[in-house]
Amino acid sequence: QVTLRESGPALVKPTQTLTLTCTFSGFSLSTSGMCVSWVRQPPGKALEWLALIDWDDDKYYSTSLKTRLTISKDTSKNQVVLTMTNMDPVDTATYYCARINGGGSYLFDYWGQGTLVTVSS
Amino acid sequence: AIQLTQSPSSLSASVGDRVTITCRASQGISSALAWYQQKPGKAPKLLIYDASSLESGVPSRFSGSGSGTDFTLTISSLQPEDFATYYCQQFNSYPQITFGQGTRLEIK
């Protein structure tokens, strides 16, 4: 059974750095083709892809946010960590982690329940 | 970057109706498209992948079609549990992944 769960602060102040952890089970990020990604959704708005890390430790970022994002993994702990620097109120959103089971179709087949992050002083 | 434009942005329909949602890509993406359903307060759920393949466990009233730049999601006979927001997502330009802006399906 594949599960993913996001954890991190619910409230951050402007200019601070956000650190989110995705803890997953039911699959290994060492398996060829496997990826974990982060997607966010501001309240009432659309989904936005942020970053992904694959089984080979390759890392990819949204072009518009890449200067602020860092993604990493700890395969032994089944965790993926996303950091986002210089947080702003417009970054208020629900942040999801999701699995991509590659093999040519890069879609999100399992998602966490999401964690709401509010940016406010 | 490839942009996806969904239409309509919102839609009112009745139980039993046939509904079609369109997703248009700003450039050709072959069949590298997925559709998701999202209910309030919940994570998206994968419905369709590779433009027309039904994800395991998804009811057969859902279907997808299209290739290149124009895609459709069709619900053949709306059920009460289908009222939700639907998103398309392209992965042709992987690793740059994009979503459409969503289509909200409401009860008439």
mmCIF file of N, CA and C in Angstrom, chain B residues 3-66:
data_model
loop_
_atom_site.group_PDB
_atom_site.id
_atom_site.type_symbol
_atom_site.label_atom_id
_atom_site.label_comp_id
_atom_site.label_asym_id
_atom_site.label_seq_id
_atom_site.Cartn_x
_atom_site.Cartn_y
_atom_site.Cartn_z
ATOM 1 N N GLN B 3 1.704 25.585 -22.137
ATOM 2 C CA GLN B 3 0.544 26.003 -21.355
ATOM 3 C C GLN B 3 -0.654 25.143 -21.723
ATOM 4 N N LEU B 4 -1.468 24.861 -20.728
ATOM 5 C CA LEU B 4 -2.702 24.116 -20.929
ATOM 6 C C LEU B 4 -3.888 25.010 -20.583
ATOM 7 N N THR B 5 -4.844 25.079 -21.500
ATOM 8 C CA THR B 5 -6.029 25.903 -21.290
ATOM 9 C C THR B 5 -7.246 25.003 -21.277
ATOM 10 N N GLN B 6 -7.951 24.991 -20.165
ATOM 11 C CA GLN B 6 -9.151 24.178 -20.036
ATOM 12 C C GLN B 6 -10.390 25.021 -20.319
ATOM 13 N N SER B 7 -11.381 24.395 -20.905
ATOM 14 C CA SER B 7 -12.667 25.046 -21.093
ATOM 15 C C SER B 7 -13.788 24.030 -20.937
ATOM 16 N N PRO B 8 -14.896 24.472 -20.327
ATOM 17 C CA PRO B 8 -15.056 25.786 -19.698
ATOM 18 C C PRO B 8 -14.335 25.844 -18.354
ATOM 19 N N SER B 9 -14.285 27.003 -17.743
ATOM 20 C CA SER B 9 -13.704 27.115 -16.413
ATOM 21 C C SER B 9 -14.641 26.558 -15.363
ATOM 22 N N SER B 10 -15.933 26.684 -15.619
ATOM 23 C CA SER B 10 -16.929 26.099 -14.740
ATOM 24 C C SER B 10 -18.109 25.629 -15.574
ATOM 25 N N LEU B 11 -18.847 24.707 -14.993
ATOM 26 C CA LEU B 11 -19.891 24.038 -15.740
ATOM 27 C C LEU B 11 -20.955 23.572 -14.762
ATOM 28 N N SER B 12 -22.206 23.833 -15.086
ATOM 29 C CA SER B 12 -23.319 23.318 -14.282
ATOM 30 C C SER B 12 -24.010 22.218 -15.065
ATOM 31 N N ALA B 13 -24.261 21.106 -14.407
ATOM 32 C CA ALA B 13 -24.895 19.982 -15.073
ATOM 33 C C ALA B 13 -25.722 19.190 -14.066
ATOM 34 N N SER B 14 -26.552 18.322 -14.592
ATOM 35 C CA SER B 14 -27.453 17.521 -13.752
ATOM 36 C C SER B 14 -27.015 16.070 -13.735
ATOM 37 N N VAL B 15 -27.425 15.374 -12.698
ATOM 38 C CA VAL B 15 -27.163 13.933 -12.624
ATOM 39 C C VAL B 15 -27.738 13.265 -13.871
ATOM 40 N N GLY B 16 -26.932 12.403 -14.464
ATOM 41 C CA GLY B 16 -27.348 11.717 -15.683
ATOM 42 C C GLY B 16 -26.884 12.385 -16.963
ATOM 43 N N ASP B 17 -26.447 13.637 -16.888
ATOM 44 C CA ASP B 17 -25.971 14.351 -18.075
ATOM 45 C C ASP B 17 -24.669 13.772 -18.588
ATOM 46 N N ARG B 18 -24.425 13.994 -19.865
ATOM 47 C CA ARG B 18 -23.132 13.718 -20.478
ATOM 48 C C ARG B 18 -22.360 15.024 -20.505
ATOM 49 N N VAL B 19 -21.129 14.996 -20.019
ATOM 50 C CA VAL B 19 -20.341 16.214 -19.875
ATOM 51 C C VAL B 19 -18.982 16.038 -20.561
ATOM 52 N N THR B 20 -18.545 17.089 -21.235
ATOM 53 C CA THR B 20 -17.235 17.073 -21.880
ATOM 54 C C THR B 20 -16.442 18.302 -21.459
ATOM 55 N N ILE B 21 -15.217 18.068 -21.044
ATOM 56 C CA ILE B 21 -14.284 19.130 -20.676
ATOM 57 C C ILE B 21 -13.113 19.073 -21.648
ATOM 58 N N THR B 22 -12.674 20.243 -22.079
ATOM 59 C CA THR B 22 -11.611 20.329 -23.076
ATOM 60 C C THR B 22 -10.330 20.886 -22.474
ATOM 61 N N CYS B 23 -9.215 20.369 -22.942
ATOM 62 C CA CYS B 23 -7.893 20.856 -22.549
ATOM 63 C C CYS B 23 -7.098 21.070 -23.830
ATOM 64 N N ARG B 24 -6.610 22.297 -24.017
ATOM 65 C CA ARG B 24 -5.841 22.611 -25.219
ATOM 66 C C ARG B 24 -4.415 22.988 -24.819
ATOM 67 N N ALA B 25 -3.455 22.360 -25.474
ATOM 68 C CA ALA B 25 -2.040 22.633 -25.215
ATOM 69 C C ALA B 25 -1.514 23.690 -26.178
ATOM 70 N N SER B 26 -0.584 24.488 -25.691
ATOM 71 C CA SER B 26 -0.032 25.576 -26.507
ATOM 72 C C SER B 26 0.890 25.070 -27.614
ATOM 73 N N GLN B 27 1.312 23.830 -27.509
ATOM 74 C CA GLN B 27 2.050 23.168 -28.580
ATOM 75 C C GLN B 27 1.801 21.672 -28.474
ATOM 76 N N GLY B 28 2.125 20.945 -29.503
ATOM 77 C CA GLY B 28 1.825 19.535 -29.523
ATOM 78 C C GLY B 28 2.504 18.753 -28.403
ATOM 79 N N ILE B 29 1.741 17.882 -27.749
ATOM 80 C CA ILE B 29 2.268 17.089 -26.634
ATOM 81 C C ILE B 29 2.022 15.597 -26.840
ATOM 82 N N SER B 30 1.770 15.216 -28.109
ATOM 83 C CA SER B 30 1.497 13.806 -28.394
ATOM 84 C C SER B 30 0.322 13.336 -27.527
ATOM 85 N N SER B 31 0.502 12.264 -26.787
ATOM 86 C CA SER B 31 -0.555 11.782 -25.884
ATOM 87 C C SER B 31 -0.131 11.890 -24.423
ATOM 88 N N ALA B 32 0.808 12.781 -24.152
ATOM 89 C CA ALA B 32 1.369 12.907 -22.800
ATOM 90 C C ALA B 32 0.493 13.763 -21.907
ATOM 91 N N LEU B 33 -0.705 13.287 -21.655
ATOM 92 C CA LEU B 33 -1.676 14.064 -20.884
ATOM 93 C C LEU B 33 -2.404 13.172 -19.898
ATOM 94 N N ALA B 34 -2.640 13.733 -18.714
ATOM 95 C CA ALA B 34 -3.405 13.040 -17.678
ATOM 96 C C ALA B 34 -4.533 13.946 -17.200
ATOM 97 N N TRP B 35 -5.558 13.310 -16.645
ATOM 98 C CA TRP B 35 -6.685 14.029 -16.052
ATOM 99 C C TRP B 35 -6.829 13.619 -14.593
ATOM 100 N N TYR B 36 -7.146 14.607 -13.752
ATOM 101 C CA TYR B 36 -7.344 14.388 -12.319
ATOM 102 C C TYR B 36 -8.685 14.962 -11.890
ATOM 103 N N GLN B 37 -9.230 14.362 -10.855
ATOM 104 C CA GLN B 37 -10.434 14.854 -10.189
ATOM 105 C C GLN B 37 -10.033 15.292 -8.783
ATOM 106 N N GLN B 38 -10.505 16.466 -8.375
ATOM 107 C CA GLN B 38 -10.217 16.932 -7.030
ATOM 108 C C GLN B 38 -11.494 17.400 -6.343
ATOM 109 N N LYS B 39 -11.741 16.851 -5.193
ATOM 110 C CA LYS B 39 -12.873 17.277 -4.381
ATOM 111 C C LYS B 39 -12.382 18.218 -3.282
ATOM 112 N N PRO B 40 -13.254 19.071 -2.771
ATOM 113 C CA PRO B 40 -12.829 20.080 -1.791
ATOM 114 C C PRO B 40 -12.107 19.467 -0.602
ATOM 115 N N GLY B 41 -10.958 20.034 -0.289
ATOM 116 C CA GLY B 41 -10.190 19.583 0.860
ATOM 117 C C GLY B 41 -9.440 18.283 0.663
ATOM 118 N N LYS B 42 -9.461 17.762 -0.547
ATOM 119 C CA LYS B 42 -8.808 16.481 -0.830
ATOM 120 C C LYS B 42 -7.714 16.645 -1.874
ATOM 121 N N ALA B 43 -6.817 15.663 -1.910
ATOM 122 C CA ALA B 43 -5.790 15.641 -2.935
ATOM 123 C C ALA B 43 -6.400 15.228 -4.274
ATOM 124 N N PRO B 44 -5.782 15.634 -5.366
ATOM 125 C CA PRO B 44 -6.248 15.167 -6.683
ATOM 126 C C PRO B 44 -6.163 13.651 -6.790
ATOM 127 N N LYS B 45 -7.021 13.127 -7.659
ATOM 128 C CA LYS B 45 -7.067 11.689 -7.921
ATOM 129 C C LYS B 45 -6.893 11.466 -9.417
ATOM 130 N N LEU B 46 -5.971 10.583 -9.773
ATOM 131 C CA LEU B 46 -5.712 10.297 -11.179
ATOM 132 C C LEU B 46 -6.875 9.533 -11.793
ATOM 133 N N LEU B 47 -7.370 10.035 -12.925
ATOM 134 C CA LEU B 47 -8.462 9.379 -13.640
ATOM 135 C C LEU B 47 -7.996 8.723 -14.942
ATOM 136 N N ILE B 48 -7.291 9.495 -15.746
ATOM 137 C CA ILE B 48 -6.919 9.122 -17.106
ATOM 138 C C ILE B 48 -5.438 9.406 -17.292
ATOM 139 N N TYR B 49 -4.724 8.501 -17.944
ATOM 140 C CA TYR B 49 -3.334 8.759 -18.288
ATOM 141 C C TYR B 49 -3.099 8.455 -19.759
ATOM 142 N N ASP B 50 -2.025 8.995 -20.280
ATOM 143 C CA ASP B 50 -1.709 8.837 -21.703
ATOM 144 C C ASP B 50 -2.908 9.203 -22.572
ATOM 145 N N ALA B 51 -3.608 10.231 -22.154
ATOM 146 C CA ALA B 51 -4.735 10.845 -22.867
ATOM 147 C C ALA B 51 -6.020 10.020 -22.860
ATOM 148 N N SER B 52 -5.908 8.706 -22.912
ATOM 149 C CA SER B 52 -7.128 7.913 -23.073
ATOM 150 C C SER B 52 -7.174 6.624 -22.256
ATOM 151 N N SER B 53 -6.167 6.360 -21.452
ATOM 152 C CA SER B 53 -6.137 5.126 -20.661
ATOM 153 C C SER B 53 -6.763 5.363 -19.292
ATOM 154 N N LEU B 54 -7.670 4.506 -18.926
ATOM 155 C CA LEU B 54 -8.396 4.639 -17.661
ATOM 156 C C LEU B 54 -7.575 4.054 -16.527
ATOM 157 N N GLU B 55 -7.353 4.860 -15.502
ATOM 158 C CA GLU B 55 -6.633 4.375 -14.333
ATOM 159 C C GLU B 55 -7.438 3.264 -13.660
ATOM 160 N N SER B 56 -6.730 2.296 -13.125
ATOM 161 C CA SER B 56 -7.375 1.185 -12.442
ATOM 162 C C SER B 56 -8.304 1.678 -11.335
ATOM 163 N N GLY B 57 -9.514 1.128 -11.309
ATOM 164 C CA GLY B 57 -10.473 1.480 -10.271
ATOM 165 C C GLY B 57 -11.364 2.654 -10.598
ATOM 166 N N VAL B 58 -11.075 3.348 -11.681
ATOM 167 C CA VAL B 58 -11.895 4.501 -12.077
ATOM 168 C C VAL B 58 -13.092 4.009 -12.895
ATOM 169 N N PRO B 59 -14.283 4.506 -12.584
ATOM 170 C CA PRO B 59 -15.484 4.033 -13.302
ATOM 171 C C PRO B 59 -15.392 4.249 -14.804
ATOM 172 N N SER B 60 -15.998 3.353 -15.539
ATOM 173 C CA SER B 60 -15.903 3.399 -17.004
ATOM 174 C C SER B 60 -16.709 4.530 -17.617
ATOM 175 N N ARG B 61 -17.494 5.252 -16.835
ATOM 176 C CA ARG B 61 -18.205 6.416 -17.379
ATOM 177 C C ARG B 61 -17.230 7.559 -17.702
ATOM 178 N N PHE B 62 -16.023 7.481 -17.174
ATOM 179 C CA PHE B 62 -14.980 8.449 -17.496
ATOM 180 C C PHE B 62 -14.195 7.960 -18.718
ATOM 181 N N SER B 63 -13.962 8.862 -19.654
ATOM 182 C CA SER B 63 -13.132 8.519 -20.799
ATOM 183 C C SER B 63 -12.357 9.746 -21.258
ATOM 184 N N GLY B 64 -11.230 9.505 -21.881
ATOM 185 C CA GLY B 64 -10.409 10.579 -22.404
ATOM 186 C C GLY B 64 -10.069 10.326 -23.861
ATOM 187 N N SER B 65 -9.864 11.414 -24.588
ATOM 188 C CA SER B 65 -9.480 11.281 -25.985
ATOM 189 C C SER B 65 -8.621 12.465 -26.390
ATOM 190 N N GLY B 66 -8.022 12.331 -27.563
ATOM 191 C CA GLY B 66 -7.228 13.420 -28.117
ATOM 192 C C GLY B 66 -5.763 13.102 -28.221
#
